[in-house]
PDB file of C-alpha atoms and ligand atoms in Angstrom:
ATOM      1  CA  UNK G   1     -19.787  20.135  41.467  1.00 57.00           C
ATOM      2  CA  UNK G   2     -16.598  18.705  43.130  1.00 86.00           C
ATOM      3  CA  UNK G   3     -15.072  22.222  44.049  1.00 92.00           C
ATOM      4  CA  UNK G   4     -18.987  23.564  45.215  1.00 93.00           C
ATOM      5  CA  UNK G   5     -18.684  21.119  48.137  1.00 94.00           C
ATOM      6  CA  UNK G   6     -15.251  21.984  48.963  1.00 94.00           C
ATOM      7  CA  UNK G   7     -16.003  25.506  48.742  1.00 96.00           C
ATOM      8  CA  UNK G   8     -19.051  24.979  51.145  1.00 96.00           C
ATOM      9  CA  UNK G   9     -17.012  23.194  53.776  1.00 95.00           C
ATOM     10  CA  UNK G  10     -14.008  25.973  53.809  1.00 96.00           C
ATOM     11  CA  UNK G  11     -16.943  28.455  54.501  1.00 96.00           C
ATOM     12  CA  UNK G  12     -18.622  26.544  56.847  1.00 96.00           C
ATOM     13  CA  UNK G  13     -15.439  25.912  58.819  1.00 95.00           C
ATOM     14  CA  UNK G  14     -14.358  30.199  58.473  1.00 96.00           C
ATOM     15  CA  UNK G  15     -17.903  30.676  59.903  1.00 94.00           C
ATOM     16  CA  UNK G  16     -17.067  28.744  63.025  1.00 93.00           C
ATOM     17  CA  UNK G  17     -13.631  30.265  63.287  1.00 91.00           C
ATOM     18  CA  UNK G  18     -15.478  33.963  62.980  1.00 91.00           C
ATOM     19  CA  UNK G  19     -17.723  32.628  66.013  1.00 90.00           C
ATOM     20  CA  UNK G  20     -15.093  33.945  68.052  1.00 89.00           C
ATOM     21  CA  UNK G  21     -15.354  37.554  66.511  1.00 87.00           C
ATOM     22  CA  UNK G  22     -18.705  38.747  66.736  1.00 85.00           C
ATOM     23  CA  UNK G  23     -18.778  41.635  63.675  1.00 83.00           C
ATOM     24  CA  UNK G  24     -16.438  40.811  61.915  1.00 88.00           C
ATOM     25  CA  UNK G  25     -16.251  40.062  58.691  1.00 89.00           C
ATOM     26  CA  UNK G  26     -13.657  38.288  56.099  1.00 95.00           C
ATOM     27  CA  UNK G  27     -11.593  39.956  53.888  1.00 96.00           C
ATOM     28  CA  UNK G  28      -9.401  37.460  52.511  1.00 97.00           C
ATOM     29  CA  UNK G  29      -9.386  33.305  52.663  1.00 97.00           C
ATOM     30  CA  UNK G  30      -5.870  31.737  51.895  1.00 98.00           C
ATOM     31  CA  UNK G  31      -6.351  28.249  49.993  1.00 97.00           C
ATOM     32  CA  UNK G  32      -3.657  25.584  49.861  1.00 97.00           C
ATOM     33  CA  UNK G  33      -4.066  23.045  47.399  1.00 96.00           C
ATOM     34  CA  UNK G  34      -1.850  20.306  45.909  1.00 95.00           C
ATOM     35  CA  UNK G  35      -1.792  19.580  41.876  1.00 91.00           C
ATOM     36  CA  UNK G  36      -3.397  16.278  43.372  1.00 91.00           C
ATOM     37  CA  UNK G  37      -6.309  17.395  44.908  1.00 91.00           C
ATOM     38  CA  UNK G  38      -7.981  17.233  41.336  1.00 87.00           C
ATOM     39  CA  UNK G  39      -9.593  20.856  41.706  1.00 92.00           C
ATOM     40  CA  UNK G  40      -9.696  23.953  39.218  1.00 92.00           C
ATOM     41  CA  UNK G  41      -8.857  27.249  40.434  1.00 93.00           C
ATOM     42  CA  UNK G  42     -11.269  28.884  38.092  1.00 95.00           C
ATOM     43  CA  UNK G  43     -13.993  26.658  39.303  1.00 95.00           C
ATOM     44  CA  UNK G  44     -13.181  27.553  43.091  1.00 96.00           C
ATOM     45  CA  UNK G  45     -13.723  30.995  42.649  1.00 97.00           C
ATOM     46  CA  UNK G  46     -16.551  30.671  40.754  1.00 96.00           C
ATOM     47  CA  UNK G  47     -18.313  28.405  43.744  1.00 97.00           C
ATOM     48  CA  UNK G  48     -16.495  30.557  46.079  1.00 97.00           C
ATOM     49  CA  UNK G  49     -18.813  33.475  45.046  1.00 96.00           C
ATOM     50  CA  UNK G  50     -21.837  31.500  45.017  1.00 96.00           C
ATOM     51  CA  UNK G  51     -21.137  29.702  48.571  1.00 96.00           C
ATOM     52  CA  UNK G  52     -20.089  32.649  50.388  1.00 96.00           C
ATOM     53  CA  UNK G  53     -23.188  34.795  49.377  1.00 96.00           C
ATOM     54  CA  UNK G  54     -24.756  35.802  52.777  1.00 94.00           C
ATOM     55  CA  UNK G  55     -22.637  34.967  54.934  1.00 93.00           C
ATOM     56  CA  UNK G  56     -19.339  36.878  56.641  1.00 91.00           C
ATOM     57  CA  UNK G  57     -17.428  35.895  54.316  1.00 95.00           C
ATOM     58  CA  UNK G  58     -19.598  37.520  51.458  1.00 95.00           C
ATOM     59  CA  UNK G  59     -17.154  40.128  49.186  1.00 95.00           C
ATOM     60  CA  UNK G  60     -13.982  38.479  50.553  1.00 96.00           C
ATOM     61  CA  UNK G  61     -10.989  37.439  48.252  1.00 97.00           C
ATOM     62  CA  UNK G  62     -10.193  33.670  47.871  1.00 98.00           C
ATOM     63  CA  UNK G  63      -6.228  33.064  47.134  1.00 98.00           C
ATOM     64  CA  UNK G  64      -5.427  29.862  45.934  1.00 97.00           C
ATOM     65  CA  UNK G  65      -1.994  28.594  46.249  1.00 96.00           C
ATOM     66  CA  UNK G  66      -1.137  25.927  44.077  1.00 94.00           C
ATOM     67  CA  UNK G  67       1.175  23.265  45.630  1.00 95.00           C
ATOM     68  CA  UNK G  68       3.664  21.062  43.028  1.00 94.00           C
ATOM     69  CA  UNK G  69       3.832  17.271  43.658  1.00 95.00           C
ATOM     70  CA  UNK G  70       6.615  17.024  45.945  1.00 96.00           C
ATOM     71  CA  UNK G  71       7.774  12.799  46.048  1.00 96.00           C
ATOM     72  CA  UNK G  72      10.649  11.362  48.117  1.00 97.00           C
ATOM     73  CA  UNK G  73      13.343   9.918  45.752  1.00 97.00           C
ATOM     74  CA  UNK G  74      15.655   7.507  47.375  1.00 96.00           C
ATOM     75  CA  UNK G  75      18.157   7.279  44.866  1.00 96.00           C
ATOM     76  CA  UNK G  76      18.828  10.599  45.148  1.00 97.00           C
ATOM     77  CA  UNK G  77      18.040  10.800  48.880  1.00 97.00           C
ATOM     78  CA  UNK G  78      16.059  13.825  48.385  1.00 97.00           C
ATOM     79  CA  UNK G  79      12.679  15.544  47.888  1.00 97.00           C
ATOM     80  CA  UNK G  80      12.076  16.457  44.205  1.00 97.00           C
ATOM     81  CA  UNK G  81       9.377  18.545  42.577  1.00 96.00           C
ATOM     82  CA  UNK G  82       7.107  16.583  39.884  1.00 93.00           C
ATOM     83  CA  UNK G  83       5.917  18.986  36.965  1.00 85.00           C
ATOM     84  CA  UNK G  84       3.739  16.761  35.369  1.00 78.00           C
ATOM     85  CA  UNK G  85       1.255  14.343  36.706  1.00 77.00           C
ATOM     86  CA  UNK G  86       1.620  11.497  33.688  1.00 80.00           C
ATOM     87  CA  UNK G  87       4.187   9.825  35.039  1.00 83.00           C
ATOM     88  CA  UNK G  88       5.723   9.794  38.381  1.00 91.00           C
ATOM     89  CA  UNK G  89       9.726   9.657  38.105  1.00 94.00           C
ATOM     90  CA  UNK G  90      12.183  11.585  39.465  1.00 96.00           C
ATOM     91  CA  UNK G  91      13.028  14.604  37.001  1.00 93.00           C
ATOM     92  CA  UNK G  92      17.056  13.888  38.282  1.00 95.00           C
ATOM     93  CA  UNK G  93      18.035  10.469  38.005  1.00 96.00           C
ATOM     94  CA  UNK G  94      14.610   9.350  36.341  1.00 95.00           C
ATOM     95  CA  UNK G  95      13.678   7.053  38.643  1.00 95.00           C
ATOM     96  CA  UNK G  96      10.183   5.748  39.401  1.00 95.00           C
ATOM     97  CA  UNK G  97       9.012   7.507  43.073  1.00 95.00           C
ATOM     98  CA  UNK G  98       5.814   6.784  45.082  1.00 92.00           C
ATOM     99  CA  UNK G  99       6.814   8.621  48.303  1.00 95.00           C
ATOM    100  CA  UNK G 100       4.578  11.114  48.287  1.00 95.00           C
ATOM    101  CA  UNK G 101       5.387  14.360  50.385  1.00 96.00           C
ATOM    102  CA  UNK G 102       2.949  17.164  48.979  1.00 96.00           C
ATOM    103  CA  UNK G 103       0.364  17.367  46.527  1.00 95.00           C
ATOM    104  CA  UNK G 104      -3.192  16.473  47.843  1.00 94.00           C
ATOM    105  CA  UNK G 105      -3.252  19.377  50.347  1.00 96.00           C
ATOM    106  CA  UNK G 106      -6.469  20.935  50.609  1.00 94.00           C
ATOM    107  CA  UNK G 107      -6.374  23.138  53.722  1.00 95.00           C
ATOM    108  CA  UNK G 108      -7.070  26.858  54.716  1.00 97.00           C
ATOM    109  CA  UNK G 109      -3.638  28.394  54.875  1.00 97.00           C
ATOM    110  CA  UNK G 110      -4.538  31.901  56.656  1.00 96.00           C
ATOM    111  CA  UNK G 111      -7.772  34.135  56.948  1.00 96.00           C
ATOM    112  CA  UNK G 112      -7.690  37.954  57.127  1.00 96.00           C
ATOM    113  CA  UNK G 113     -10.223  39.530  59.242  1.00 93.00           C
ATOM    114  CA  UNK G 114     -11.958  42.994  59.144  1.00 87.00           C
ATOM    115  CA  UNK G 115     -12.468  43.812  62.676  1.00 78.00           C
ATOM    116  CA  UNK G 116     -15.485  46.048  63.433  1.00 70.00           C
ATOM    117  CA  UNK G 117     -14.969  48.569  65.792  1.00 64.00           C
ATOM    118  CA  UNK G 118     -17.295  48.596  68.663  1.00 62.00           C
ATOM    119  CA  UNK G 119     -19.684  51.158  68.875  1.00 61.00           C
ATOM    120  CA  UNK G 120     -22.250  51.458  72.211  1.00 58.00           C
TER     121      UNK G 120
HETATM  122 ZN1  LIG J   1      16.121  10.418  41.891  1.00 86.10          ZN
END
């Protein structure tokens, strides 16, 4: 499954980040996912539950922020949001657009960490 490998790499990179905070637990991971990244949020959530088992991310929440496709239309001289993925045409003037500005993202936006109080 495509999503499982994505989630595994997210878990890896969050775990790496956590190395600087011994004993910390992750509360929430926020992702930015473009519509063209070809991932299904439900699958991400499902895989997240599996991939985080036994890691410092176990029990944390995955928040997925889906991003619309944004292209730049030369005719209109501005960035326009594309609703469908079937045809990339400017919703303002109808011209085909190909200058992608947003839509392929697949990145961690932020990580919320629960810092554990040190008890000696
Ligand atoms: Zn246009």
